[in-house]
Backbone as a printed PyTorch tensor [residue, N CA C, xyz], in Angstrom:
tensor([[[ 20.6240,  31.7650,  -0.1980],
         [ 19.4960,  31.3260,   0.0580],
         [ 19.4410,  30.8040,   1.6120]],

        [[ 18.9290,  30.4290,   3.0970],
         [ 19.1860,  29.9270,   3.7110],
         [ 17.8980,  28.8740,   3.6870]],

        [[ 18.0760,  27.6750,   4.5380],
         [ 17.2550,  27.1400,   5.2550],
         [ 15.5950,  28.0570,   5.4830]],

        [[ 15.7990,  28.3320,   6.3550],
         [ 15.1530,  29.2170,   6.8490],
         [ 14.5010,  30.2160,   6.4630]],

        [[ 14.8420,  31.1880,   5.6480],
         [ 14.4520,  31.9590,   4.6050],
         [ 13.6070,  31.3550,   3.3380]],

        [[ 13.8390,  30.5550,   2.9390],
         [ 12.9970,  29.3670,   1.8120],
         [ 12.3000,  29.0170,   2.1450]],

        [[ 12.0570,  28.3330,   3.6070],
         [ 10.6070,  27.6830,   4.7600],
         [ 10.1110,  28.3560,   4.9770]],

        [[ 10.2700,  30.0640,   5.3450],
         [  9.5920,  31.6500,   5.8020],
         [  8.1540,  30.9590,   4.2150]],

        [[  9.1920,  31.2830,   3.0790],
         [  8.9100,  31.7530,   1.9290],
         [  7.5720,  31.1110,   1.9170]],

        [[  7.9680,  29.8380,   1.8040],
         [  6.9330,  28.8740,   1.6850],
         [  5.3320,  28.4690,   2.3050]],

        [[  5.3620,  29.1990,   3.2980],
         [  4.1580,  29.7940,   4.7030],
         [  3.1190,  30.6430,   3.2820]],

        [[  3.5780,  31.3750,   2.3100],
         [  2.8430,  31.9520,   1.5290],
         [  2.5090,  31.5410,  -0.2340]],

        [[  2.8790,  30.4180,  -0.5130],
         [  1.9370,  29.9720,  -1.9210],
         [  0.6640,  30.1210,  -1.8160]],

        [[  0.4080,  29.8730,  -2.6500],
         [ -1.3350,  30.6710,  -3.0400],
         [ -1.6780,  31.7900,  -2.6240]],

        [[ -0.7340,  32.5420,  -1.7800],
         [ -1.1440,  33.3500,  -0.7990],
         [ -2.1840,  34.6760,  -2.1820]],

        [[ -2.6360,  35.6320,  -2.1730],
         [ -2.9170,  36.6950,  -2.9850],
         [ -1.9700,  37.9030,  -1.6860]],

        [[ -0.6610,  38.3550,  -2.9590],
         [  0.9890,  39.0850,  -2.4380],
         [ -0.0290,  40.5480,  -3.1500]],

        [[  0.9030,  41.7430,  -2.1150],
         [  1.0280,  42.6760,  -3.0850],
         [  2.6290,  42.9880,  -2.9950]],

        [[  2.8070,  43.4190,  -3.7140],
         [  4.4300,  43.4670,  -4.6020],
         [  4.5240,  45.3040,  -4.5990]],

        [[  5.8490,  45.3500,  -4.3520],
         [  6.0760,  47.0970,  -4.6480],
         [  7.5220,  47.1770,  -5.7410]],

        [[  7.3140,  47.0930,  -6.1270],
         [  8.6810,  47.2430,  -7.6660],
         [  9.6810,  48.4420,  -7.3470]],

        [[ 10.5590,  48.3010,  -7.8220],
         [ 11.8510,  49.4770,  -8.2460],
         [ 11.2440,  50.7880,  -8.2090]],

        [[ 10.2370,  50.2890,  -9.3680],
         [  9.9290,  51.6270, -10.3460],
         [  8.3890,  52.3670, -10.0250]],

        [[  8.4520,  51.4910,  -8.9980],
         [  6.9960,  52.5170,  -7.4950],
         [  5.7500,  51.8830,  -8.3100]],

        [[  5.7880,  50.5290,  -9.5380],
         [  4.3530,  49.8800,  -9.4680],
         [  4.4830,  49.2700,  -8.4420]],

        [[  3.3680,  49.3030,  -8.2950],
         [  2.6420,  48.0660,  -7.4580],
         [  1.7210,  47.1800,  -8.0570]],

        [[  1.9260,  45.2560,  -7.9470],
         [  1.4070,  44.2880,  -8.6600],
         [  0.8060,  44.2100,  -7.3990]],

        [[ -0.5420,  43.3340,  -7.8410],
         [ -1.1520,  42.3290,  -6.4680],
         [ -1.9270,  41.3260,  -8.0550]],

        [[ -1.4170,  40.2690,  -7.2240],
         [ -1.0460,  39.0530,  -7.6940],
         [ -1.5000,  37.2350,  -6.7670]],

        [[ -1.4890,  36.5180,  -7.5450],
         [ -1.4060,  35.1140,  -6.1190],
         [  0.3150,  34.2980,  -6.8360]],

        [[  0.7330,  34.2300,  -5.3600],
         [  1.9180,  33.6700,  -5.2630],
         [  2.0330,  31.8050,  -5.5600]],

        [[  2.9120,  31.8550,  -6.7160],
         [  2.6750,  30.9960,  -6.9020],
         [  4.1970,  30.1250,  -7.0050]],

        [[  5.5400,  30.4620,  -7.5130],
         [  6.8710,  29.4500,  -6.9200],
         [  8.0630,  30.8900,  -6.4370]],

        [[  9.1400,  30.7270,  -5.9190],
         [ 10.1180,  30.9280,  -6.8050],
         [ 10.9560,  29.8820,  -6.5320]],

        [[ 12.4070,  31.4660,  -6.6010],
         [ 13.2520,  31.1680,  -6.3990],
         [ 14.6150,  30.8150,  -5.8850]],

        [[ 16.4340,  30.4620,  -5.7780],
         [ 17.3390,  31.0840,  -4.8150],
         [ 17.7950,  32.6000,  -4.8630]],

        [[ 16.9640,  32.9810,  -6.6780],
         [ 17.4290,  34.0290,  -6.4760],
         [ 15.9620,  35.2260,  -6.5990]],

        [[ 15.0280,  34.9710,  -5.4860],
         [ 14.0260,  35.2840,  -5.7340],
         [ 13.2300,  36.0350,  -6.3040]],

        [[ 13.5370,  35.7960,  -7.9220],
         [ 11.9520,  35.4800,  -9.1680],
         [ 10.9900,  35.0050,  -8.7160]],

        [[ 10.3220,  35.3860,  -8.6870],
         [  8.6240,  34.8320,  -8.4040],
         [  7.9050,  34.6980, -10.2020]],

        [[  7.0750,  33.5140,  -9.4450],
         [  6.1010,  33.9700, -10.3550],
         [  4.0860,  33.8280,  -9.6310]],

        [[  3.7430,  34.4570, -10.6320],
         [  3.1150,  34.9640, -10.2400],
         [  1.2620,  34.9750, -10.6120]],

        [[  0.4280,  34.5980, -10.8660],
         [ -1.1610,  34.5350, -11.4910],
         [ -1.4890,  35.4970, -11.4050]],

        [[ -2.2620,  35.3320, -12.1110],
         [ -3.3540,  36.7910, -11.8420],
         [ -3.3960,  38.0000, -11.4240]],

        [[ -2.3200,  38.6140, -12.2280],
         [ -1.5330,  39.7090, -11.4350],
         [ -2.2910,  40.6220, -12.1400]],

        [[ -2.5080,  42.0980, -11.1180],
         [ -2.9160,  43.5740, -11.9610],
         [ -1.3230,  43.6660, -11.4430]],

        [[ -1.2440,  44.8790, -12.1090],
         [ -0.7010,  46.2590, -12.6030],
         [ -1.5150,  47.3660, -12.0510]],

        [[ -0.8510,  48.0890, -10.7950],
         [ -1.4250,  49.6970, -10.5240],
         [ -0.4370,  50.0930, -10.5260]],

        [[ -0.5420,  51.9340, -11.5140],
         [  0.6950,  52.8110, -11.4610],
         [ -0.5150,  53.9810, -11.0830]],

        [[  0.5180,  54.1150, -10.6160],
         [  0.2390,  56.0570,  -9.3140],
         [  0.8270,  56.8250, -10.5350]],

        [[ -0.1610,  57.9300, -11.8500],
         [  0.1500,  58.5540, -12.6460],
         [  0.1840,  59.9020, -12.2630]],

        [[  0.4320,  60.8210, -11.8600],
         [  1.4350,  62.6560, -10.7690],
         [  1.1560,  63.3410, -12.5510]],

        [[ -0.2400,  63.6680, -12.4440],
         [ -0.9460,  65.3990, -13.3150],
         [ -0.2620,  66.1900, -12.6210]],

        [[  0.3770,  67.4490, -13.0550],
         [  0.1130,  68.3910, -12.1920],
         [ -0.8530,  69.8200, -12.7470]],

        [[ -1.9430,  70.2750, -12.5070],
         [ -2.6610,  71.1900, -12.9610],
         [ -1.9470,  72.4400, -12.4550]],

        [[ -2.5640,  73.9150, -13.2240],
         [ -2.3730,  74.4840, -12.8130],
         [ -1.9730,  75.2140, -11.4360]],

        [[ -0.9940,  76.3440, -11.0930],
         [ -1.5080,  77.2430,  -9.6250],
         [ -0.5470,  75.7840,  -8.3620]],

        [[  0.1580,  74.8460,  -9.1230],
         [  0.8810,  74.1200,  -7.6140],
         [  0.1580,  73.0610,  -7.4300]],

        [[ -0.7920,  72.0760,  -8.7260],
         [ -2.6000,  71.9080,  -7.6800],
         [ -1.3320,  70.0560,  -8.2500]],

        [[ -1.3080,  69.0150,  -7.4350],
         [ -0.8270,  68.6870,  -8.5780],
         [ -1.8930,  67.1010,  -7.8730]],

        [[ -2.1840,  65.9670,  -9.1360],
         [ -2.9860,  65.1350,  -9.0130],
         [ -2.6890,  64.2110,  -9.6280]],

        [[ -2.5970,  63.0380,  -8.7590],
         [ -2.6510,  61.1920,  -8.6430],
         [ -3.3580,  60.5070,  -8.3690]],

        [[ -3.5870,  59.8270,  -9.7810],
         [ -4.1150,  59.6170, -10.7980],
         [ -4.2390,  57.1940, -11.2560]],

        [[ -4.8370,  57.2080, -10.6630],
         [ -4.1900,  55.4890, -10.7850],
         [ -4.6980,  54.5180, -11.5700]],

        [[ -4.1810,  54.0440, -12.6000],
         [ -4.2690,  52.8610, -13.4160],
         [ -4.1020,  51.6640, -13.4160]],

        [[ -5.6290,  51.1400, -13.4960],
         [ -4.8010,  49.5080, -13.2590],
         [ -5.0260,  48.6090, -14.7910]],

        [[ -4.4750,  47.5620, -15.1690],
         [ -3.7230,  46.8790, -16.2250],
         [ -4.1890,  45.1630, -15.4240]],

        [[ -4.3020,  44.4630, -15.9290],
         [ -4.6420,  43.1470, -15.7500],
         [ -3.3010,  42.5180, -16.2600]],

        [[ -2.6930,  41.7040, -16.0200],
         [ -0.9110,  41.0810, -16.9870],
         [ -1.6780,  39.4310, -16.9750]],

        [[ -2.2660,  38.4680, -16.1320],
         [ -2.0610,  37.3750, -15.9190],
         [ -0.9620,  36.4240, -14.3480]],

        [[ -0.6350,  35.7940, -15.6560],
         [  0.4590,  34.5820, -15.1990],
         [  2.0290,  35.3990, -15.5970]],

        [[  2.9040,  36.2940, -15.0520],
         [  4.5190,  36.8010, -14.7370],
         [  4.9440,  36.1010, -13.9550]],

        [[  6.4110,  35.7950, -13.9290],
         [  7.3450,  36.2960, -13.8110],
         [  7.9130,  37.2190, -12.8650]],

        [[  8.9110,  37.4340, -11.6340],
         [  8.7640,  38.8520, -11.2820],
         [ 10.4220,  38.8090, -11.3770]],

        [[ 11.2520,  39.0990, -11.2960],
         [ 12.9600,  39.2450, -11.2090],
         [ 12.9560,  39.9710,  -9.8420]],

        [[ 13.7230,  38.5910,  -9.3410],
         [ 14.0860,  38.9950,  -7.6720],
         [ 14.6690,  40.3380,  -7.6010]],

        [[ 15.3750,  40.9990,  -9.0510],
         [ 15.7760,  41.9400,  -7.8470],
         [ 15.3690,  43.9250,  -8.1500]],

        [[ 13.6140,  43.5030,  -8.8740],
         [ 12.9740,  44.2170,  -8.9010],
         [ 11.8790,  44.7540,  -7.7250]],

        [[ 12.2760,  43.4690,  -6.8600],
         [ 11.0500,  43.3740,  -5.9770],
         [ 11.1040,  44.5890,  -4.4690]],

        [[ 10.3960,  45.4020,  -4.8040],
         [ 10.6980,  46.0720,  -2.5690],
         [ 10.2300,  45.5290,  -1.4330]],

        [[  8.8740,  44.7580,  -2.0750],
         [  8.2200,  44.7600,  -0.5380],
         [  7.8130,  43.6790,  -1.0430]],

        [[  6.2490,  42.7770,   0.3470],
         [  5.8520,  42.2570,  -0.2340],
         [  4.9150,  41.8250,   1.3540]],

        [[  3.6330,  42.1330,   1.0100],
         [  2.8600,  42.4040,   1.9910],
         [  1.5320,  41.3560,   1.5500]],

        [[  0.7590,  40.5920,   2.5230],
         [  0.1230,  39.6560,   2.3850],
         [ -1.1190,  40.2010,   2.0630]],

        [[ -2.2090,  40.1520,   0.8460],
         [ -3.2570,  41.5720,   1.0250],
         [ -4.1760,  39.4470,   1.0430]],

        [[ -4.4820,  38.6940,   1.0440],
         [ -5.3200,  37.7950,   1.2190],
         [ -5.0930,  36.0140,   1.4310]],

        [[ -6.0020,  36.2120,   2.2200],
         [ -5.2650,  34.5620,   2.4300],
         [ -5.3570,  33.0570,   1.0020]],

        [[ -4.9610,  32.4260,   0.8390],
         [ -5.2490,  31.3270,  -0.1160],
         [ -7.1360,  30.7930,  -0.1870]],

        [[ -7.0970,  30.3850,  -1.0670],
         [ -8.3190,  30.0520,  -1.5400],
         [ -8.6120,  28.6440,  -0.1100]],

        [[ -9.8560,  28.7500,  -0.0870],
         [ -9.8990,  27.4200,   0.9240],
         [ -9.4680,  26.0290,  -0.2320]],

        [[ -9.7090,  24.5920,   0.5460],
         [ -9.3660,  23.7880,   0.0730],
         [-11.0950,  23.5850,  -0.6200]],

        [[-11.7120,  22.9700,  -1.8710],
         [-12.8090,  22.2340,  -1.9050],
         [-13.2440,  20.0310,  -2.3730]],

        [[-11.9310,  20.2450,  -1.7690],
         [-11.8090,  17.9820,  -1.8260],
         [-12.8930,  17.5730,  -0.9830]],

        [[-13.4100,  18.2600,  -0.5690],
         [-14.6560,  17.8010,   0.5170],
         [-15.4830,  17.5360,   0.4180]],

        [[-15.7450,  18.7960,  -0.5400],
         [-16.6790,  19.6130,  -1.7940],
         [-17.0300,  18.2130,  -2.7560]],

        [[-16.1070,  18.4360,  -2.9670],
         [-16.2280,  17.5060,  -4.2730],
         [-16.0530,  15.5560,  -4.5680]],

        [[-16.0640,  15.0810,  -3.0340],
         [-15.6530,  13.4870,  -3.1880],
         [-17.5280,  13.0800,  -3.0010]],

        [[-18.3370,  12.4970,  -4.0010],
         [-19.5240,  11.9230,  -2.7930],
         [-19.2430,  11.6000,  -1.6100]],

        [[-19.7240,  10.7200,  -0.9030],
         [-20.1430,  10.8170,   0.2760],
         [-20.9140,   9.2990,   0.1360]],

        [[-20.6870,   8.7750,   1.4420],
         [-21.8430,   7.1670,   1.3280],
         [-21.5150,   6.5790,   0.7030]],

        [[-21.7070,   4.8650,   0.7720],
         [-21.8170,   4.2160,   0.5030],
         [-22.3030,   3.8650,  -0.9800]],

        [[-21.7410,   3.2750,  -1.9620],
         [-21.8770,   3.4950,  -2.9850],
         [-21.9860,   1.9190,  -4.1400]],

        [[-22.3900,   1.4320,  -5.2520],
         [-22.4260,   0.6690,  -6.2720],
         [-21.4440,   0.5820,  -6.2310]],

        [[-20.3830,  -0.6070,  -6.4840],
         [-19.2130,  -1.0380,  -7.6150],
         [-20.1810,  -1.8400,  -8.9690]],

        [[-19.7550,  -1.1850,  -9.7570],
         [-20.0330,  -2.2610, -10.7890],
         [-18.6250,  -2.3650, -11.7680]],

        [[-18.4860,  -3.1170, -13.0690],
         [-17.6140,  -3.1020, -13.5710],
         [-17.8490,  -2.5280, -14.8780]],

        [[-16.8370,  -1.5100, -15.7020],
         [-16.6480,  -1.0600, -16.2850],
         [-16.3220,  -2.1270, -17.2890]],

        [[-16.9430,  -2.1630, -18.9230],
         [-17.4440,  -3.2730, -19.7900],
         [-16.5720,  -2.6460, -20.9160]],

        [[-16.5010,  -3.2780, -21.4270],
         [-15.8550,  -2.8820, -22.9460],
         [-16.6260,  -3.1530, -23.9320]],

        [[-18.3200,  -2.7930, -23.3340],
         [-19.1030,  -2.8740, -24.5870],
         [-19.8490,  -3.9830, -24.7620]],

        [[-19.1680,  -4.9650, -24.3850],
         [-20.4400,  -6.1670, -24.2250],
         [-21.1520,  -6.9160, -23.1400]],

        [[-22.1090,  -7.6730, -23.4420],
         [-23.1580,  -7.9090, -22.7770],
         [-22.5530,  -8.7210, -21.4570]],

        [[-22.3750,  -8.8980, -20.4490],
         [-21.3490, -10.2980, -19.5910],
         [-23.1820, -10.9900, -19.5640]],

        [[-22.4200, -12.5580, -19.1300],
         [-23.2670, -14.1940, -19.2090],
         [-23.5150, -13.9190, -17.3750]],

        [[-25.3480, -13.7980, -18.0980],
         [-25.7260, -14.3050, -16.9450],
         [-25.4200, -15.4190, -15.7100]],

        [[-24.9560, -14.6860, -14.2590],
         [-24.2300, -15.7060, -13.5630],
         [-24.9360, -17.4700, -14.0050]],

        [[-24.4350, -18.4970, -13.4890],
         [-25.5040, -19.7880, -13.6260],
         [-25.1860, -19.9180, -15.4670]],

        [[-25.5000, -19.2190, -16.1420],
         [-25.2470, -19.2100, -17.7110],
         [-23.9190, -19.8210, -17.9370]],

        [[-23.8060, -20.9670, -19.2160],
         [-22.3800, -21.0120, -20.0190],
         [-22.4260, -20.0710, -21.1100]],

        [[-21.7350, -20.2340, -21.2250],
         [-20.9930, -19.4810, -22.9490],
         [-21.2500, -20.6340, -24.0890]],

        [[-21.8280, -20.2970, -24.8580],
         [-21.8170, -21.3720, -26.4860],
         [-21.2320, -21.2310, -26.9410]],

        [[-20.7710, -19.9260, -27.3390],
         [-19.1330, -19.3100, -28.2760],
         [-18.9290, -17.9020, -28.1880]],

        [[-18.1770, -17.6490, -29.2540],
         [-18.0090, -16.0370, -28.8150],
         [-18.9550, -15.6710, -28.7650]],

        [[-18.7130, -14.5140, -28.3360],
         [-19.4780, -13.6150, -28.3350],
         [-20.1120, -12.7910, -29.6850]],

        [[-21.8170, -12.2960, -29.7370],
         [-21.7860, -12.0570, -31.1540],
         [-20.8030, -10.4560, -31.4670]],

        [[-19.8410, -11.0750, -32.6610],
         [-19.4470,  -9.2610, -33.5080],
         [-17.9490, -10.5020, -33.0790]],

        [[-18.0310, -12.0390, -32.5650],
         [-16.7600, -11.1220, -32.3870],
         [-16.4170, -13.0620, -33.0600]],

        [[-17.6650, -13.6460, -33.8760],
         [-17.7290, -15.1870, -34.3010],
         [-16.6940, -14.7920, -35.8780]],

        [[-16.1300, -13.7100, -36.4680],
         [-15.9750, -13.9020, -37.6160],
         [-16.5330, -12.9580, -38.5540]],

        [[-15.6640, -12.5840, -40.1940],
         [-16.4030, -12.4080, -40.9160],
         [-17.5220, -12.1730, -40.5010]],

        [[-18.3450, -11.4270, -41.1050],
         [-19.7060, -11.0890, -41.9750],
         [-19.8670, -11.7430, -43.3440]],

        [[-20.9860, -12.3480, -43.5390],
         [-21.2650, -12.7930, -44.9090],
         [-21.4670, -11.6370, -45.8280]],

        [[-20.4370, -11.6110, -47.1780],
         [-19.8070, -10.6330, -47.7300],
         [-19.8330,  -9.6130, -47.3970]],

        [[-18.9390,  -9.3850, -46.6690],
         [-18.0860,  -7.4950, -46.3110],
         [-16.7920,  -8.2900, -45.4750]],

        [[-16.0320,  -7.2850, -46.8660],
         [-14.3180,  -7.9590, -46.4750],
         [-13.5280,  -9.0990, -47.1130]],

        [[-14.2490,  -9.4360, -47.9230],
         [-12.8410, -10.5470, -48.5180],
         [-14.0640, -11.4330, -49.8040]],

        [[-13.5000, -11.7580, -50.5100],
         [-13.5260, -12.7370, -51.4590],
         [-14.8780, -14.1070, -51.5330]],

        [[-15.4350, -14.0560, -51.4230],
         [-16.4840, -14.9210, -51.5410],
         [-16.0890, -16.8500, -51.4200]],

        [[-16.4920, -17.7180, -50.7090],
         [-16.1990, -18.7270, -50.0480],
         [-15.0190, -19.5800, -51.3070]],

        [[-16.5530, -19.0960, -52.5110],
         [-16.3940, -20.1890, -53.6420],
         [-15.0510, -19.9280, -53.9830]],

        [[-14.6830, -18.5900, -54.1050],
         [-13.2560, -18.0240, -54.9760],
         [-12.0720, -18.8650, -53.9840]],

        [[-12.0500, -19.7000, -52.3510],
         [-10.6780, -19.5360, -51.6320],
         [-11.0120, -20.8890, -52.0410]],

        [[-11.7460, -22.4740, -52.2650],
         [-11.7170, -23.1210, -52.9410],
         [-10.6860, -23.6970, -54.6320]],

        [[ -9.3740, -24.4290, -53.5140],
         [ -8.7850, -25.1360, -54.7300],
         [ -9.6380, -25.6550, -55.8810]],

        [[ -8.9260, -25.4830, -57.1180],
         [ -9.4190, -25.9990, -58.0730],
         [ -8.7350, -27.5670, -57.9970]],

        [[-10.0700, -28.6500, -57.8530],
         [ -9.2780, -30.0750, -57.6570],
         [ -9.1320, -30.8980, -58.6150]],

        [[ -8.8970, -30.2170, -60.3990],
         [ -8.5520, -31.1920, -60.9710],
         [ -6.3390, -30.7950, -61.2770]],

        [[ -6.1470, -29.9740, -59.9490],
         [ -4.6520, -29.4560, -60.6070],
         [ -3.2600, -30.6920, -60.4080]],

        [[ -3.2170, -31.2030, -61.0830],
         [ -1.7950, -32.1260, -61.2360],
         [ -0.8140, -31.5120, -60.0100]],

        [[ -0.8670, -32.7530, -59.6150],
         [  0.5120, -32.6310, -58.7130],
         [  1.6940, -33.0150, -59.0940]],

        [[  2.5930, -32.0220, -59.0340],
         [  3.7600, -32.2370, -59.0340],
         [  4.8030, -34.4690, -58.2690]],

        [[  5.7230, -34.6860, -58.9970],
         [  5.7240, -36.0390, -58.3000],
         [  6.4710, -36.1890, -57.2490]],

        [[  6.3910, -36.4120, -56.0920],
         [  7.7220, -36.9930, -54.8960],
         [  6.3640, -35.6850, -53.9440]],

        [[  5.3500, -34.5700, -54.2050],
         [  5.0380, -34.5820, -52.8710],
         [  3.0270, -35.2000, -53.3080]],

        [[  3.1310, -35.9390, -52.9830],
         [  1.4460, -36.9510, -52.9870],
         [  0.6790, -36.0170, -52.1270]],

        [[  1.5420, -36.3450, -50.4360],
         [  0.5920, -35.9260, -49.1180],
         [  0.5190, -34.6580, -49.0320]],

        [[  1.0610, -33.4520, -49.9140],
         [  0.6620, -32.6370, -49.5770],
         [ -0.3480, -32.0620, -50.1140]],

        [[ -2.1220, -31.2070, -49.3920],
         [ -2.4970, -30.8450, -49.8450],
         [ -3.1780, -29.9530, -51.0980]],

        [[ -3.4800, -29.9960, -51.9380],
         [ -3.3440, -29.2560, -53.0330],
         [ -3.5520, -27.7670, -52.7480]],

        [[ -3.2190, -26.3310, -53.3380],
         [ -2.9600, -25.2880, -53.5730],
         [ -2.4000, -24.7380, -52.5670]],

        [[ -1.5190, -25.6750, -51.7190],
         [ -0.1800, -25.1790, -50.8160],
         [  1.1210, -24.9050, -52.1840]],

        [[  2.0770, -24.0720, -51.4110],
         [  2.9480, -23.7270, -52.2370],
         [  3.8680, -24.4300, -51.5440]],

        [[  4.5960, -25.0410, -52.9490],
         [  5.6640, -26.8510, -53.0450],
         [  6.9810, -26.1340, -51.8200]],

        [[  7.4960, -26.7270, -50.7040],
         [  8.3990, -26.6670, -49.4840],
         [  9.7430, -26.3830, -50.9420]],

        [[ 10.8630, -24.7890, -50.2640],
         [ 11.8110, -25.1980, -50.7220],
         [ 12.8160, -26.5680, -51.1840]],

        [[ 13.8100, -26.2100, -51.7740],
         [ 14.2780, -27.9360, -51.8210],
         [ 15.1650, -28.2100, -51.1120]],

        [[ 15.8910, -29.3030, -50.8700],
         [ 16.2330, -29.5190, -49.8940],
         [ 17.8720, -28.6140, -50.3500]],

        [[ 18.1890, -28.2500, -48.7640],
         [ 20.2550, -27.8270, -48.7850],
         [ 21.0370, -28.4770, -50.5520]],

        [[ 22.1010, -27.8780, -50.4230],
         [ 23.2330, -28.7860, -51.8250],
         [ 23.8140, -28.3450, -50.8740]],

        [[ 25.0200, -29.7070, -50.1570],
         [ 26.0470, -29.8600, -49.3320],
         [ 27.2270, -28.9000, -50.0150]],

        [[ 27.9190, -28.9520, -50.1570],
         [ 28.8600, -27.8080, -50.5090],
         [ 30.4450, -28.8390, -50.9730]],

        [[ 30.6760, -28.7210, -52.0100],
         [ 31.6290, -28.7310, -53.2050],
         [ 31.2300, -29.7760, -54.2110]],

        [[ 30.0390, -29.9950, -54.3410],
         [ 29.2530, -31.3800, -54.6870],
         [ 28.3730, -30.6470, -56.1080]],

        [[ 28.1780, -31.2810, -57.4130],
         [ 27.3770, -31.1100, -58.3580],
         [ 26.0600, -30.8680, -57.7270]],

        [[ 25.2820, -30.6590, -58.3100],
         [ 23.8840, -30.1070, -57.8570],
         [ 22.9420, -31.4510, -59.4430]],

        [[ 22.2840, -31.6160, -58.0560],
         [ 21.5780, -33.6180, -58.4290],
         [ 20.5160, -33.0120, -59.8320]],

        [[ 20.6300, -34.5000, -61.0170],
         [ 19.8210, -33.6740, -61.8230],
         [ 18.2890, -33.8290, -61.6840]],

        [[ 18.5380, -32.7600, -62.3030],
         [ 16.6630, -32.3950, -62.2810],
         [ 15.7580, -33.8750, -62.9470]],

        [[ 14.4260, -33.8910, -61.5950],
         [ 13.6600, -34.7950, -62.3770],
         [ 12.9740, -35.0810, -63.8830]],

        [[ 12.5060, -36.0190, -64.3360],
         [ 11.4990, -35.6290, -65.8030],
         [ 11.0040, -35.3320, -65.4470]],

        [[ 10.6320, -34.3390, -66.3230],
         [  8.9060, -33.2920, -66.6810],
         [  8.7210, -31.7700, -65.8960]],

        [[ 10.3500, -31.8640, -65.1520],
         [ 10.5050, -30.6540, -64.1440],
         [ 10.6330, -29.7960, -65.0360]],

        [[ 11.6650, -29.4140, -65.5390],
         [ 12.6430, -28.8900, -66.5120],
         [ 12.3960, -29.2570, -67.7970]],

        [[ 11.6830, -28.0670, -69.0670],
         [ 12.2000, -28.4720, -70.3130],
         [ 13.1170, -27.4370, -71.2810]],

        [[ 13.3280, -27.9580, -71.4780],
         [ 15.3420, -26.3620, -72.6330],
         [ 14.2090, -25.9930, -73.1890]],

        [[ 15.0700, -25.1090, -73.0960],
         [ 14.5400, -23.7540, -73.9730],
         [ 15.2240, -24.6740, -75.9110]],

        [[ 14.6670, -24.2400, -76.4790],
         [ 14.9770, -24.7160, -77.4920],
         [ 14.8170, -24.0260, -78.9410]]])
């Protein structure tokens, strides 16, 4: 398909079109898209069929049958002709946007903003910490007992903290002896 042909087709996007197919069906719908094989995407499609019935003594009667199809894809080799049924709908972009000057306000996250000229004296309400009695043990349970004996050599460490790991032993040497009172042999 040449560029001139595709640019001609682009002018009819969003138009209401009438499509005649090779099996004599007629479709009416909004032309949405096409490809190089002339396959078409049509929205709000309606199919119109002409049904011929024979009545007695050589009288023929034509009956039109309408069926709503919705969004469809038409194969390009079945399309015989395309004609314009109606123009595209008007754009309502201008009507949807408000006109005139407005007031700009900051969109907060649910926290009140401190008034101008006042200093904030602490964290905002709700961010100061846990609420007493909700979500944890009582503060008296978190204080380590004062009478715990400390192991020798760790006089400067506060009570309740875990012991630091032992120092690394150099390679190829025997381990240092254990300080008295740290290990009781099984016996």
